[in-house]
Coordinates of C-alpha atoms in Angstrom, one line a residue:
X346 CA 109.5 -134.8 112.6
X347 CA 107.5 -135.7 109.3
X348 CA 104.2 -135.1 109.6
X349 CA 102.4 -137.6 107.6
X350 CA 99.9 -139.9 109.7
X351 CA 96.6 -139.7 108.0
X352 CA 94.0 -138.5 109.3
X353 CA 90.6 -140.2 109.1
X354 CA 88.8 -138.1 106.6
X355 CA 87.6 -140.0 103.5
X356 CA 87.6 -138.9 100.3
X357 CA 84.3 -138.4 100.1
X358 CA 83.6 -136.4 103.0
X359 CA 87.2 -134.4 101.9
X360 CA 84.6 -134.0 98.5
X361 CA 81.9 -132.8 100.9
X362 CA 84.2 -129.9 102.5
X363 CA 84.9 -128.8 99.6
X364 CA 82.1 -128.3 98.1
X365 CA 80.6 -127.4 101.4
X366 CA 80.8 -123.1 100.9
X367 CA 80.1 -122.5 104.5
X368 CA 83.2 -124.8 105.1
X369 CA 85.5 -124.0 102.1
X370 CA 85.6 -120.2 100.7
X371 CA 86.9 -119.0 97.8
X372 CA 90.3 -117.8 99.3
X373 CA 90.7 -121.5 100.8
X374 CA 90.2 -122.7 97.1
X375 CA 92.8 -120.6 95.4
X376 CA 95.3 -122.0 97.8
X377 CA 94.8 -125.2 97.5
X378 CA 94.7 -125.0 93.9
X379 CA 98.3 -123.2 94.0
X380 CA 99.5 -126.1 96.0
X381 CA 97.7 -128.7 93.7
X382 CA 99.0 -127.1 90.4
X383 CA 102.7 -126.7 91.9
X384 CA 105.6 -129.2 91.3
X385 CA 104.6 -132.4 93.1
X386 CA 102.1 -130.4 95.0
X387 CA 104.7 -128.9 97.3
X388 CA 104.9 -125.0 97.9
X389 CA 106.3 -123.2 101.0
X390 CA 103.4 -120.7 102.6
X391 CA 105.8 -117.7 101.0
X392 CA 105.2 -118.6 97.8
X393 CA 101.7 -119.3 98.3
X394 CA 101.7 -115.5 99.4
X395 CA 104.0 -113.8 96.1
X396 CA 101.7 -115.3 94.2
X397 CA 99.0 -114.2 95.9
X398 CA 100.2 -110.8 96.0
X399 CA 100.3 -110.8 99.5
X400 CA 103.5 -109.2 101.1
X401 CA 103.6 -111.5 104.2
X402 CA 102.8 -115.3 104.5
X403 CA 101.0 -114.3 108.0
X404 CA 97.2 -114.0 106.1
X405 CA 98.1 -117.4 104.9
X406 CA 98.9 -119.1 107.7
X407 CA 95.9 -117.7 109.3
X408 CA 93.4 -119.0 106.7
X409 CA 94.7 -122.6 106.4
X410 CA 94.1 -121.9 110.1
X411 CA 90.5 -121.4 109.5
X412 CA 89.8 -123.7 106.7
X413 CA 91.3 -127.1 109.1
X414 CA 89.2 -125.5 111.8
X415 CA 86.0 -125.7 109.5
X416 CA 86.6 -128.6 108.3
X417 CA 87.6 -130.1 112.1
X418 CA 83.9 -128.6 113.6
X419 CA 82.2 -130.4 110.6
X420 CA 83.7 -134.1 110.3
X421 CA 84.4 -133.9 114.4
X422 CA 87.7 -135.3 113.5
X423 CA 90.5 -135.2 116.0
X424 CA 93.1 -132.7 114.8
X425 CA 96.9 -133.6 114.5
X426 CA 98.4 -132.2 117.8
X427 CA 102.4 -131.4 118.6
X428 CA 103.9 -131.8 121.2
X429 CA 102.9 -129.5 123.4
X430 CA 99.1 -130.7 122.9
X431 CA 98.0 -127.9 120.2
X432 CA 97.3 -128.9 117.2
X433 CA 98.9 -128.7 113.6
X434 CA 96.4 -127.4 111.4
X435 CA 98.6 -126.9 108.9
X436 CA 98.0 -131.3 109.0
X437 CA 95.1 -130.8 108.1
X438 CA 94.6 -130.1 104.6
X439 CA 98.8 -130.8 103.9
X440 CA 101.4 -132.9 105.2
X441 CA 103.8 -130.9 106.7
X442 CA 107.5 -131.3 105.3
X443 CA 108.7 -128.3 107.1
X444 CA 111.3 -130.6 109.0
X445 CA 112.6 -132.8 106.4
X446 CA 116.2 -132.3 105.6
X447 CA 115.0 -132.1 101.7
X448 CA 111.8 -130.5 102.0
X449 CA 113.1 -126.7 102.8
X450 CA 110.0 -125.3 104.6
X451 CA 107.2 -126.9 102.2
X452 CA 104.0 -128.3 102.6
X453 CA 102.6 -131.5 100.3
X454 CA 98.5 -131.3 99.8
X455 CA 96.8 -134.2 101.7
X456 CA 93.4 -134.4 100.4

């Protein structure tokens, strides 16, 4: 599955999040920029994490987490949701690669 639909977030209230620091911290900043500065904006959460110095891409998963929950309670957007009915909030800020057969785990920013 190829997680791509858009979701219906403008780019101007995307701008608004951003700049928004009760929706958008510091921490949520330097990874985006990592994924907006890497090739073709893809990077797995792993490398997000080496080159964050952070042993484990666990604290990373958690604060994309956050971030698309933020920016979910503020636009009162309807989340991407799998399968089983939770969502992706990974979807949120990226589209999600992680099942392509050429994408090896990686996620593609979506703002």
């Amino acid at each position: 599955m190829f997680y791509n639909e858009p979701l219906e977030i403008s780019t101007a209230v995307w701008i608004k999040m951003l700049q928004d620091k009760e929706v958008t911290t510091e921490n949520d900043l330097k990874i985006l920029k990592l994924v907006y500065e890497s090739k073709n904006h893809e990077i797995r959460a792993s490398e997000i994490a080496s080159r964050l110095n952070i042993p484990h891409h666990g604290p990373i998963n958690l604060q994309i987490s956050r971030f698309s929950k933020r920016v979910i309670h503020n636009t009162g957007v309807q989340p991407p949701l799998r399968k089983d009915g939770k969502p992706r909030w990974w979807h949120v800020p990226f589209w999600d690669m992680k099942n392509q057969e050429d994408s090896l785990g990686s996620c593609v920013l979506n703002l």
